[in-house]
Coordinates of N, CA and C in Angstrom, one line a residue:
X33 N 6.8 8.6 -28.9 CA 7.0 7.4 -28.1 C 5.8 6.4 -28.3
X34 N 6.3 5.1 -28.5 CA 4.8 4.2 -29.2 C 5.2 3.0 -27.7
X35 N 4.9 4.1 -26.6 CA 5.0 2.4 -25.6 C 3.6 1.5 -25.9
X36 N 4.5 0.3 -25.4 CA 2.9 -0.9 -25.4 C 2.8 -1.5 -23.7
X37 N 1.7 -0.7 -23.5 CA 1.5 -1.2 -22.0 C 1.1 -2.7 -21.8
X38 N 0.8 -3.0 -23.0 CA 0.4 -4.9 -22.8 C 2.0 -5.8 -23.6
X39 N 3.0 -5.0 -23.4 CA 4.2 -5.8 -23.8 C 5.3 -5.3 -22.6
X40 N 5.2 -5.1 -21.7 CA 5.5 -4.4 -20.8 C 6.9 -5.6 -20.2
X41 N 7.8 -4.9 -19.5 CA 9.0 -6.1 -19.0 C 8.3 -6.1 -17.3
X42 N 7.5 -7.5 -16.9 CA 7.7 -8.1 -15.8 C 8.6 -7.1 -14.6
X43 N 9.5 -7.5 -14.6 CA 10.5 -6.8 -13.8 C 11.8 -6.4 -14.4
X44 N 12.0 -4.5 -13.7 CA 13.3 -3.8 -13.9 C 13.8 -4.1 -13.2
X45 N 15.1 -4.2 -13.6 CA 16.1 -3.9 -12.5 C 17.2 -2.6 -13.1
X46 N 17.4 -2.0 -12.1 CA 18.4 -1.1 -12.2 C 19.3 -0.4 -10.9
X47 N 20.3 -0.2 -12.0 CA 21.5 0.0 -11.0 C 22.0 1.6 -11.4
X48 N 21.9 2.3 -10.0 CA 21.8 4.0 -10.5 C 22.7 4.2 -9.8
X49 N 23.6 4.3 -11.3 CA 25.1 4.7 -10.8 C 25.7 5.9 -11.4
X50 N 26.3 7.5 -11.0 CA 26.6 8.6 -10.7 C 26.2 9.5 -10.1
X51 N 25.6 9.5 -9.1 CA 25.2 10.4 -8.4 C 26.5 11.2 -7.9
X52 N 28.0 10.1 -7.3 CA 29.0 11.6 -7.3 C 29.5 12.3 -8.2
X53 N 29.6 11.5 -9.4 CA 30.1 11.9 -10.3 C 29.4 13.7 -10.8
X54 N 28.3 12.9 -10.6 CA 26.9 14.5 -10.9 C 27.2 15.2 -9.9
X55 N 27.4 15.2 -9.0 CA 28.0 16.2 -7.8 C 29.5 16.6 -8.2
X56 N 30.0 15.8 -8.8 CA 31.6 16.2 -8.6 C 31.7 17.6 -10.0
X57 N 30.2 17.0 -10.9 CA 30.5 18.0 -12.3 C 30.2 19.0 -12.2
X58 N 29.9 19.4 -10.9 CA 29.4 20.7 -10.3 C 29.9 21.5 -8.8
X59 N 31.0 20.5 -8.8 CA 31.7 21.2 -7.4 C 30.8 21.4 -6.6
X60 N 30.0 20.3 -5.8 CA 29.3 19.3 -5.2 C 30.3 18.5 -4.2
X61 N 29.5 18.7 -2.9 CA 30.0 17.1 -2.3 C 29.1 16.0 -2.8
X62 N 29.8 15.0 -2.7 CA 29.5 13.9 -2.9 C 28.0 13.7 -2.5
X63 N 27.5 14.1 -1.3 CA 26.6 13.9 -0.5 C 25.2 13.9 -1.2
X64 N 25.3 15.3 -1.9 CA 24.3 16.2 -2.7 C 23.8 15.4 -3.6
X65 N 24.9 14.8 -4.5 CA 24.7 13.9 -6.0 C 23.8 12.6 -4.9
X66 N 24.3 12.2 -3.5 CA 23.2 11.3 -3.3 C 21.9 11.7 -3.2
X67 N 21.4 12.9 -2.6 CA 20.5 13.4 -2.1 C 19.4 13.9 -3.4
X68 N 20.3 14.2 -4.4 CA 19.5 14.3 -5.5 C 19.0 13.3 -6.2
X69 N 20.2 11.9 -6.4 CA 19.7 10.6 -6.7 C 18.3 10.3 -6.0
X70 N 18.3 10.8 -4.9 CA 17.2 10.6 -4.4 C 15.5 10.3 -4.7
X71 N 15.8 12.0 -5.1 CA 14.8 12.6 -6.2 C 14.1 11.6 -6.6
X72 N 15.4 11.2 -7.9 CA 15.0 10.4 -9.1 C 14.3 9.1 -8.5
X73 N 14.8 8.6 -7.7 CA 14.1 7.2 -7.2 C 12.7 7.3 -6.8
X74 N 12.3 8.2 -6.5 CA 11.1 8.1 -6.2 C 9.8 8.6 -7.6
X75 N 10.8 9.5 -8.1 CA 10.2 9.8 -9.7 C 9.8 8.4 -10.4
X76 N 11.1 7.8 -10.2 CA 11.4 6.4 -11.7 C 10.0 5.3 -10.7
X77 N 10.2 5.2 -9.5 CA 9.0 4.3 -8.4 C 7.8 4.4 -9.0
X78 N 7.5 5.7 -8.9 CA 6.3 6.1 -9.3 C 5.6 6.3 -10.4
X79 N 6.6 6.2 -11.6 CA 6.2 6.0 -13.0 C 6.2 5.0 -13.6
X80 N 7.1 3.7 -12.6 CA 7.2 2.2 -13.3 C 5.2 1.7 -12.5
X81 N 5.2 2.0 -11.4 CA 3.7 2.0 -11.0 C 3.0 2.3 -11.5
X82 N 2.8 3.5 -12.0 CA 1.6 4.3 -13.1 C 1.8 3.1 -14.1
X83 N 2.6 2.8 -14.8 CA 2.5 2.3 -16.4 C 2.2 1.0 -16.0
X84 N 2.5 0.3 -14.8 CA 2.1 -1.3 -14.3 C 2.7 -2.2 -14.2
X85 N 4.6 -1.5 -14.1 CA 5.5 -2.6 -13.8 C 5.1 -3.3 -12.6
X86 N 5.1 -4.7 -12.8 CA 5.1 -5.4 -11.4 C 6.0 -5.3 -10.5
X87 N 7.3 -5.9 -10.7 CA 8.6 -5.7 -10.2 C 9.4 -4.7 -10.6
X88 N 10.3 -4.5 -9.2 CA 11.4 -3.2 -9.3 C 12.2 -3.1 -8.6
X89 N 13.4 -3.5 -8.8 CA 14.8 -3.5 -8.1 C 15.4 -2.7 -8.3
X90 N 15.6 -2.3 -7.1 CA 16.9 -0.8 -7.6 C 17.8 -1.2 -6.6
X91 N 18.9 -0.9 -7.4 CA 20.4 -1.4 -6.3 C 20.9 0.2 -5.3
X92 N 20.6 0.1 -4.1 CA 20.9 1.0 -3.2 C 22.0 1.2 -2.6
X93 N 22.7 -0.2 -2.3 CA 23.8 0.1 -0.9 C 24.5 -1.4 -1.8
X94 N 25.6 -1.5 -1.9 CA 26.4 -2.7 -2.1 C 27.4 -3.2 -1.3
X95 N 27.6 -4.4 -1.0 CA 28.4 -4.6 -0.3 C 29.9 -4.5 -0.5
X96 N 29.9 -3.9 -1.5 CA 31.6 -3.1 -1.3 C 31.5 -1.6 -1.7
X97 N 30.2 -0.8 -1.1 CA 30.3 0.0 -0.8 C 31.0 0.5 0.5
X98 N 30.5 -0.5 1.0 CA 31.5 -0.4 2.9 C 33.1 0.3 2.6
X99 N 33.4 0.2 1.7 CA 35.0 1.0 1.3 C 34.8 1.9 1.3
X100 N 33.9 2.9 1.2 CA 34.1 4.2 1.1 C 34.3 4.5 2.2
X101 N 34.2 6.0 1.9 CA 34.8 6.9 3.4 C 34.2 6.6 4.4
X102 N 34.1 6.6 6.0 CA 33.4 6.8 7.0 C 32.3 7.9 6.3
X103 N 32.5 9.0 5.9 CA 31.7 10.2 6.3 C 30.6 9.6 5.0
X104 N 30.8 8.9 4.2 CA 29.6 8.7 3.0 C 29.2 7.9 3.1
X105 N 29.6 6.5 4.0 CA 29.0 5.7 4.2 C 27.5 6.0 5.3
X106 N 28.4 6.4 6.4 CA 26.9 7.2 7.2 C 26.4 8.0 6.6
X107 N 26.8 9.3 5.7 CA 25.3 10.0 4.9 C 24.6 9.2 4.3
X108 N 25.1 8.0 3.5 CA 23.9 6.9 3.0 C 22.9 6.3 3.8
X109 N 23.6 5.7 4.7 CA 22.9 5.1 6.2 C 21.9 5.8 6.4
X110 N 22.2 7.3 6.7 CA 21.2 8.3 7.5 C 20.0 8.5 6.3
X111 N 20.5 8.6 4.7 CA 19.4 8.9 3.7 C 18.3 8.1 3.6
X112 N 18.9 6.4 4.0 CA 18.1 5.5 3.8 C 17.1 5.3 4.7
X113 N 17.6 5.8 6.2 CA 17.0 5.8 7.2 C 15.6 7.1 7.1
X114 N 16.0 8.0 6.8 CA 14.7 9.1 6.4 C 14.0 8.7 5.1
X115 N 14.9 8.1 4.0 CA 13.7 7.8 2.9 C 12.6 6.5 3.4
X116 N 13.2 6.0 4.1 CA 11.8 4.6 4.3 C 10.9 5.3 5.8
X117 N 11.2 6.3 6.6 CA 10.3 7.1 7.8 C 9.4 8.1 6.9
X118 N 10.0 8.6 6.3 CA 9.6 10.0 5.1 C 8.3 9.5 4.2
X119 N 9.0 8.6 3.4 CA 8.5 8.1 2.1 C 7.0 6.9 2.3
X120 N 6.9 6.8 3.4 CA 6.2 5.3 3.9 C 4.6 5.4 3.3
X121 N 4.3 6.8 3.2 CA 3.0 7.1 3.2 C 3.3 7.2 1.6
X122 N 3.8 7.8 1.3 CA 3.9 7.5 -0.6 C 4.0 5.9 -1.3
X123 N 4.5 5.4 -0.7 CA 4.6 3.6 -1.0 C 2.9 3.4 -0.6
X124 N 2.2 3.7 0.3 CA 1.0 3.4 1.0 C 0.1 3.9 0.0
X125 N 0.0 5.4 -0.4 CA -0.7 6.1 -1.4 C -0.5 5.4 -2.3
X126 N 0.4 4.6 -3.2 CA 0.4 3.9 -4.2 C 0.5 2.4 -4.2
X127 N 0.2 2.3 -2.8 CA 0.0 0.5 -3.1 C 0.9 -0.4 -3.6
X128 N 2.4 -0.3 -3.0 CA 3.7 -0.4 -3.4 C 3.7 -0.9 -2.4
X129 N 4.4 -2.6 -2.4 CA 4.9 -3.5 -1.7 C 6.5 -3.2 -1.5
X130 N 6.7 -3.5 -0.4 CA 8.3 -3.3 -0.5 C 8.7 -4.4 -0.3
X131 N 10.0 -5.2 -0.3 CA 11.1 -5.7 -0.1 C 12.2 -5.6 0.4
X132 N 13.2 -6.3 1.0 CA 14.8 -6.3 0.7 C 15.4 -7.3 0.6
X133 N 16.6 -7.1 -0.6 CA 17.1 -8.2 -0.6 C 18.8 -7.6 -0.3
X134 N 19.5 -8.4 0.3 CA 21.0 -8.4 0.6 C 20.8 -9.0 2.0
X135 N 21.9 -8.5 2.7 CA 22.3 -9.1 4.0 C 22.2 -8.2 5.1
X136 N 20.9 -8.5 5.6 CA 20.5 -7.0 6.2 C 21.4 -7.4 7.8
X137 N 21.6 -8.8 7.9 CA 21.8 -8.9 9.3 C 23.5 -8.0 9.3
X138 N 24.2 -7.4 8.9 CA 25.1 -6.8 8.6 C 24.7 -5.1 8.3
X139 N 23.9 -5.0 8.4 CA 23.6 -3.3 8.5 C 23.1 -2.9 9.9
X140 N 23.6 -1.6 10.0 CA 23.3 -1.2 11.1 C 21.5 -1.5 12.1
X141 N 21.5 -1.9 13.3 CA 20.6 -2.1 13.7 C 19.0 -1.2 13.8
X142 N 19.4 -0.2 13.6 CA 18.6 1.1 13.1 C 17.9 0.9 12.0
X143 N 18.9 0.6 11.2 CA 18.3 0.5 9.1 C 17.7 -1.2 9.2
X144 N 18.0 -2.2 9.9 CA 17.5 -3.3 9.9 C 15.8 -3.2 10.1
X145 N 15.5 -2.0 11.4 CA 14.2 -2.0 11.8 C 13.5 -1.2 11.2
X146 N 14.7 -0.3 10.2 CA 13.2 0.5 9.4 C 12.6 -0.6 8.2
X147 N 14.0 -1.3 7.6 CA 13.7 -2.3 6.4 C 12.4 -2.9 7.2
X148 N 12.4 -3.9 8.1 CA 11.5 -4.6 8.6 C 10.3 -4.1 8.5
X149 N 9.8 -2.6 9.7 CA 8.8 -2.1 10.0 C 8.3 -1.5 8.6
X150 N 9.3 -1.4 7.4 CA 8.6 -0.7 6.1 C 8.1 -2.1 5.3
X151 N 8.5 -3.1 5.5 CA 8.3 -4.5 5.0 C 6.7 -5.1 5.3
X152 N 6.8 -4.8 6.9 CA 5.5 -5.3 7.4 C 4.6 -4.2 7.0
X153 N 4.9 -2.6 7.1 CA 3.3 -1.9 6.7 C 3.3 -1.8 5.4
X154 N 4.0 -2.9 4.2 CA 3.6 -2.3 3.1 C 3.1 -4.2 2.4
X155 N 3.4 -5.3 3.9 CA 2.9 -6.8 2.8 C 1.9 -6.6 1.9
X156 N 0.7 -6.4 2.8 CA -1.0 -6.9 2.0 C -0.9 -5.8 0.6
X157 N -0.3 -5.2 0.1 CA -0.8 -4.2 -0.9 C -0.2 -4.9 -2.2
X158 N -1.0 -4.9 -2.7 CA -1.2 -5.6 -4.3 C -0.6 -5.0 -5.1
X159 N -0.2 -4.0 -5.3 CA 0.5 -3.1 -6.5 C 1.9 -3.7 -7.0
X160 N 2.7 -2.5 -6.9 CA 4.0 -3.2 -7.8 C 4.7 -3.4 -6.5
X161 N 6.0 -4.0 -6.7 CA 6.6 -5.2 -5.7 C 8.0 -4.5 -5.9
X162 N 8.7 -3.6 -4.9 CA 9.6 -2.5 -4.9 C 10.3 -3.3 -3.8
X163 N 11.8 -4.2 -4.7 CA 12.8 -4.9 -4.0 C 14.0 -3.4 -3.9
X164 N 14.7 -3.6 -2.9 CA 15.0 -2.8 -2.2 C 16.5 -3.6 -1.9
X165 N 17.7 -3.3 -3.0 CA 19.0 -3.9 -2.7 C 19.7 -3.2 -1.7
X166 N 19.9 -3.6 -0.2 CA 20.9 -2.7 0.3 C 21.4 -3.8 1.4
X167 N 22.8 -3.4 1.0 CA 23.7 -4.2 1.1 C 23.9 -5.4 0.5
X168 N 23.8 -5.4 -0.5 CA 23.5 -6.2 -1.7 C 24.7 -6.6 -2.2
X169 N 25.0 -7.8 -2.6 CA 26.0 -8.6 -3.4 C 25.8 -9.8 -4.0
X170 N 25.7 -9.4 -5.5 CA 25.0 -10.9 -5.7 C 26.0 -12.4 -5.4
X171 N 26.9 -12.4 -5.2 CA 27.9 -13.2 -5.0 C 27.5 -14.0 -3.2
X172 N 27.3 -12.6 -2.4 CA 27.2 -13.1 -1.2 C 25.8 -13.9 -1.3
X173 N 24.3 -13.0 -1.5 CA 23.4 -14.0 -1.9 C 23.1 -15.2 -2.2
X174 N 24.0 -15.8 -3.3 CA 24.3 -17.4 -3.9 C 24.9 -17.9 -2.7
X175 N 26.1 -17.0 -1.9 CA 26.5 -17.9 -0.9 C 26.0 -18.1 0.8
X176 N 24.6 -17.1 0.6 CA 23.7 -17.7 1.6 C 22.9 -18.3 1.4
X177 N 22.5 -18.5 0.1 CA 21.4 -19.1 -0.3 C 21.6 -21.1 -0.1
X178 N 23.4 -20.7 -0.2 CA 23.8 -22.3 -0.6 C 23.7 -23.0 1.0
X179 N 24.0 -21.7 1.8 CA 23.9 -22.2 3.2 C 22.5 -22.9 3.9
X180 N 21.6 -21.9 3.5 CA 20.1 -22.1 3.9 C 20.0 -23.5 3.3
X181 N 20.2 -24.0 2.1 CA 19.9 -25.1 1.6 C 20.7 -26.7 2.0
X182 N 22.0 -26.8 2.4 CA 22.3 -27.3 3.5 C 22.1 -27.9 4.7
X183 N 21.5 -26.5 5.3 CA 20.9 -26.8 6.6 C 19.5 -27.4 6.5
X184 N 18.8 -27.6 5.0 CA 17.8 -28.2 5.1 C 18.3 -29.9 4.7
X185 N 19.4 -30.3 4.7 CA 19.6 -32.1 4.5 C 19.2 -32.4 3.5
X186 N 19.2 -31.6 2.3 CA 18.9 -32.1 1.1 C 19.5 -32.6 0.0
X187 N 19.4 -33.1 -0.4 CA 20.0 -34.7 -1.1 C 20.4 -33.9 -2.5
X188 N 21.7 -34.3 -3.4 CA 22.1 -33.5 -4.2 C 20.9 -33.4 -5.5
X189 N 20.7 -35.0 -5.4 CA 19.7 -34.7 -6.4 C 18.0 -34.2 -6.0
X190 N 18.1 -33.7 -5.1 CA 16.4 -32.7 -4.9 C 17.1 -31.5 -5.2
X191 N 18.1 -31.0 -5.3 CA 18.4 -29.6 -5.8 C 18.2 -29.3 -7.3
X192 N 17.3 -28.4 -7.3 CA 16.8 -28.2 -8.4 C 17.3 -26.6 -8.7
X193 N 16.8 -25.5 -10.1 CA 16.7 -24.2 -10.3 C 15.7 -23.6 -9.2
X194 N 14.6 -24.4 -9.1 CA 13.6 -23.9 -8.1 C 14.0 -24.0 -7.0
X195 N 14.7 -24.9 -6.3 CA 15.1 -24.9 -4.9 C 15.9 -23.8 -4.5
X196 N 17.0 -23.4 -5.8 CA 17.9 -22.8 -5.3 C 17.3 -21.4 -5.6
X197 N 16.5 -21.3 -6.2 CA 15.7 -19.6 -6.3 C 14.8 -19.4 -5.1
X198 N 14.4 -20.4 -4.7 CA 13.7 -20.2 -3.4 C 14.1 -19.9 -2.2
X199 N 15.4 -20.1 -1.9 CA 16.5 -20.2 -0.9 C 17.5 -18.7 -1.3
X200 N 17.2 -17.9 -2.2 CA 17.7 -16.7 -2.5 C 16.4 -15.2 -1.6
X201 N 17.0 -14.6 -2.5 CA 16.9 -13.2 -1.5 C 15.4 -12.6 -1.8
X202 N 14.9 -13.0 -3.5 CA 13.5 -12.6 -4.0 C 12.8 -13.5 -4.4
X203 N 12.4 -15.0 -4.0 CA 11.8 -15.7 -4.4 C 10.5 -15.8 -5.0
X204 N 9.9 -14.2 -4.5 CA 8.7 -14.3 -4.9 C 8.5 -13.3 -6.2
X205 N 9.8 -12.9 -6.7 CA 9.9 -12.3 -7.9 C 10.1 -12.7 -9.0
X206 N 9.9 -12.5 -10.4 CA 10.5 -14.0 -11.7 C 11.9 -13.3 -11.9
X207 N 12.6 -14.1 -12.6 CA 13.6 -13.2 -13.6 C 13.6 -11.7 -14.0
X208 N 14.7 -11.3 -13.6 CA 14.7 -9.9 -14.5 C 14.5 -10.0 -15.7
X209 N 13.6 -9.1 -16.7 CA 13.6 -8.8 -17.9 C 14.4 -8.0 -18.7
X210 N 14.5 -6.6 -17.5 CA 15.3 -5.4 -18.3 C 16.0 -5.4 -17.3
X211 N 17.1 -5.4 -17.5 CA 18.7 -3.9 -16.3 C 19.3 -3.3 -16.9
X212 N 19.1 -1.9 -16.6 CA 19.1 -1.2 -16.9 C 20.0 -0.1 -16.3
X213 N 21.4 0.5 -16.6 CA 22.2 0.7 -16.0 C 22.8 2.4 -16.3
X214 N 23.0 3.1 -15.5 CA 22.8 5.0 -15.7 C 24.7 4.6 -15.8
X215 N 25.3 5.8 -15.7 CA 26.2 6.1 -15.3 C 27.2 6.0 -16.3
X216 N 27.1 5.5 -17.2 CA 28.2 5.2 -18.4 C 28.8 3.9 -18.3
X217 N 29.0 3.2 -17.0 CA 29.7 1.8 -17.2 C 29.3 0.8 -17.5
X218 N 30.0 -0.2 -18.2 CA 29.2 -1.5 -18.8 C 29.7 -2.2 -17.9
X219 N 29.2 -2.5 -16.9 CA 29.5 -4.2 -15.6 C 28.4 -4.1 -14.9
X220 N 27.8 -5.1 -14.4 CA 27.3 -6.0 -13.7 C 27.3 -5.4 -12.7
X221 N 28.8 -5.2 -11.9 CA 29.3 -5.0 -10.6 C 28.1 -6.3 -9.5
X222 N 28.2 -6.9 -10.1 CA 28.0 -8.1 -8.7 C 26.8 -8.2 -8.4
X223 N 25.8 -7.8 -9.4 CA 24.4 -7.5 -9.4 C 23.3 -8.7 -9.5
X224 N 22.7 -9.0 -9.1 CA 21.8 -10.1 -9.7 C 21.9 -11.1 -10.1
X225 N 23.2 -11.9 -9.9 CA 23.9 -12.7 -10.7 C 23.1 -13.8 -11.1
X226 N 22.4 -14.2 -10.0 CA 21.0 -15.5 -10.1 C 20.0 -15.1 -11.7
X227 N 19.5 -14.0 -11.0 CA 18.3 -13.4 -11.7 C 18.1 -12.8 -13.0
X228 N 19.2 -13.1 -13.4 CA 19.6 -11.7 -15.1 C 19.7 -13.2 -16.2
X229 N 19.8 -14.1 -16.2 CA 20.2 -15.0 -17.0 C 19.6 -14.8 -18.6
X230 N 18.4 -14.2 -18.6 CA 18.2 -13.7 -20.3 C 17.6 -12.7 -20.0
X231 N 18.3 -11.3 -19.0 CA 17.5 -10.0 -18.7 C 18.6 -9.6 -20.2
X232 N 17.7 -8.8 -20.7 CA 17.6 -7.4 -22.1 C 18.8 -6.6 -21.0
X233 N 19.9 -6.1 -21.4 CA 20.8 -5.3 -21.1 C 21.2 -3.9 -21.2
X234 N 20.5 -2.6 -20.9 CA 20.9 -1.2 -21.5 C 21.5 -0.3 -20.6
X235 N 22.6 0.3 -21.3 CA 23.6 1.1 -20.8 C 23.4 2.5 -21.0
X236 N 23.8 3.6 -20.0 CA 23.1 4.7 -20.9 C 24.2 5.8 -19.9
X237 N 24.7 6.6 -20.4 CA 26.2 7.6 -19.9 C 24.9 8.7 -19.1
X238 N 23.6 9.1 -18.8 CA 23.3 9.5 -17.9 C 23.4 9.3 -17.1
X239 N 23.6 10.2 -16.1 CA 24.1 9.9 -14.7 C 22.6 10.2 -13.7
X240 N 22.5 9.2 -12.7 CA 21.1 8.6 -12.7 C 20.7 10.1 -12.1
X241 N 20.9 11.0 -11.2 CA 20.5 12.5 -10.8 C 19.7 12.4 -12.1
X242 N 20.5 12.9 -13.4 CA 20.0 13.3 -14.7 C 19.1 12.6 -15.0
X243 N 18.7 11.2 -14.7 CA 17.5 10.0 -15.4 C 16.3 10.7 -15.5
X244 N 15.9 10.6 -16.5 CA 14.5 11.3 -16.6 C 13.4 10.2 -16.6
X245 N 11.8 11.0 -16.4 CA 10.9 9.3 -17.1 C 10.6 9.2 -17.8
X246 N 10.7 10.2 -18.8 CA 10.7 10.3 -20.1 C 12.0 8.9 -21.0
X247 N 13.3 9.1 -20.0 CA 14.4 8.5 -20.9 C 13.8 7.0 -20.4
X248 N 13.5 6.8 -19.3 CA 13.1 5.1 -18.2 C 12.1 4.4 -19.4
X249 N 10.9 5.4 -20.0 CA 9.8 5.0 -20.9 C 10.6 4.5 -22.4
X250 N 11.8 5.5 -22.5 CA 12.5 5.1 -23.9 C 13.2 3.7 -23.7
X251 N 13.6 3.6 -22.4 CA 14.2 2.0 -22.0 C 13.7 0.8 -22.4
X252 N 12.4 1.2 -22.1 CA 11.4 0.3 -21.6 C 10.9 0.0 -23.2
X253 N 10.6 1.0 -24.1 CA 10.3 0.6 -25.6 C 11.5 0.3 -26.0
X254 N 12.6 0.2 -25.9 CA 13.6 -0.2 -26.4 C 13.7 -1.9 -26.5
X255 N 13.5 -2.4 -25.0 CA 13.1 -3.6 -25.0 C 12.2 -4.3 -25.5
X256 N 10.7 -3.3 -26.0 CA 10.1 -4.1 -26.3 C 10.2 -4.7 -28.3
X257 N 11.3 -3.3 -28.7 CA 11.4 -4.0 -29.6 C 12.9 -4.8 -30.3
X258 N 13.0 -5.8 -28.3 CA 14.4 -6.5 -28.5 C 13.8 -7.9 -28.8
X259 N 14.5 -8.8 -29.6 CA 14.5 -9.9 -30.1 C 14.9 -10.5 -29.3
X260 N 14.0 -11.2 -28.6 CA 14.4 -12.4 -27.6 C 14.1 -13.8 -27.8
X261 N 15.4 -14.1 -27.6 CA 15.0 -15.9 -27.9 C 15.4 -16.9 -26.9
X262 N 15.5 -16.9 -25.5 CA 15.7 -17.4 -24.9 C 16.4 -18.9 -25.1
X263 N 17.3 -18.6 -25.9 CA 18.4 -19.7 -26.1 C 18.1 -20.5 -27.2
X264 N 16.4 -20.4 -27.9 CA 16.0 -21.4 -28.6 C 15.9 -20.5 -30.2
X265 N 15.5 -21.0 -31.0 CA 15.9 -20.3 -32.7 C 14.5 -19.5 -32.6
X266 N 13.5 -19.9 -32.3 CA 12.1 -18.9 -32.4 C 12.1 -17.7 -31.8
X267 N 11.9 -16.5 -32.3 CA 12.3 -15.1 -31.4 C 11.0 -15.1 -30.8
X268 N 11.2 -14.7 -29.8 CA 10.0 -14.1 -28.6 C 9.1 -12.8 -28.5
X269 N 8.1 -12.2 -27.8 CA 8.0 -10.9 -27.8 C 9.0 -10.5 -26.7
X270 N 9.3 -9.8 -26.3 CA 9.5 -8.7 -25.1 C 9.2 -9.0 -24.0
X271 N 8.4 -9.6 -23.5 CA 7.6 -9.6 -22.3 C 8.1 -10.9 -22.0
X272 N 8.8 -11.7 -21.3 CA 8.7 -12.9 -20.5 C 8.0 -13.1 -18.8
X273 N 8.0 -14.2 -18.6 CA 7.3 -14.3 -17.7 C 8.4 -14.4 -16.7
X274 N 9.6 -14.8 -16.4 CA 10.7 -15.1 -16.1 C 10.6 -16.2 -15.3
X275 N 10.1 -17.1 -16.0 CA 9.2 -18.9 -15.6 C 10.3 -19.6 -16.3

């Protein structure tokens, strides 16, 4: 592996999708494949930090996860609720800023206050910037974002790319560079829709339990030696600023 820590992608995003499936391949509940995903999130956290990713989005809870069952819906609820009480001192030990972006005012009142209370003990730390999608929809996003802007009386032409990134869920993040997607499916599924506009795209049939950081590091060189041209004839390095 020939990574280049000085070509590095700004911000990941990823969407860690099979954890039932990895439970199901094993006559598993469902539950387990989350509990194991688990694992891996805090593995992939902590190795995008070592190497010096700034940003890091991982899609947690979506907003048409609410379809699932009653009983998996609350096992998620309850996981997320112990990973941010559990894990708080490990974000602390590494100087991991947290985030969230979705529509928290629609999650249980419980998971609202851990989001918050893990928000506020992790502002001042300088390290990498760990956005946190739960209950996430990038569709809904855009359509609060258009609301906030509205309510501020602003005239069609002050609306700008910047206004409307500002009025979104991670303003203080650039563009995604990489997304990066476990599970075998090729979609979006409603992800980032603002933010991805020239993110590098990789698909990969592991199922995220199985993600290794060994495969996250192969991602990551993969990108760097993707040809980016941001719409214009000159190819780019790898690395954008997402400016």
């Amino acid at each position: 592996m020939n990574l280049d820590l000085n070509q590095l992608p700004s911000h990941v995003a990823i969407t860690m999708d099979g954890n039932g499936r990895w439970a199901s391949n094993r006559n598993l509940p469902r539950t387990n494949g989350h509990d194991e995903g688990l694992h891996t999130v805090k593995r992939i956290v902590k190795e995008a930090s070592i190497i010096g990713i700034k940003y890091l989005t991982l899609y947690i809870f979506s907003t048409e996860n609410w379809k699932r069952t009653e009983t998996e819906v609350g096992f998620l609820m309850n996981l997320i609720h112990i990973h941010l009480k559990s894990e708080l001192k490990f974000y602390k030990d590494n100087g991991i800023k947290l985030h969230h972006i979705g529509n928290i005012q629609k999650l249980p009142p419980l998971i609202q206050k851990d989001i918050l209370d893990s928000i506020e003990e992790t502002k001042d730390f300088s390290g990498m910037t760990l956005n946190l999608a739960i209950n996430y929809g990038g569709r809904d996003e855009i359509v609060r974002g258009i609301k906030k802007i509205i309510s501020k009386n602003l005239s069609a032409e002050e609306i700008t790319d910047e206004i409307v990134s500002d009025n979104l869920d991670m303003p203080d993040s650039p563009d995604v560079d990489l997304l990066i997607r476990t599970g075998g499916e090729f979609r979006l599924s409603n992800y980032l829709l603002w933010h991805i506009p020239y993110a590098e795209q990789i698909y990969t049939d592991t199922l995220w339990p199985d993600y290794s950081n060994e495969e996250f590091l192969n991602d990551i060189e993969i990108f760097q030696h993707r040809n980016r041209r941001f719409g214009s004839e000159k190819a780019s390095s790898g690395i954008h600023n997402g400016a």
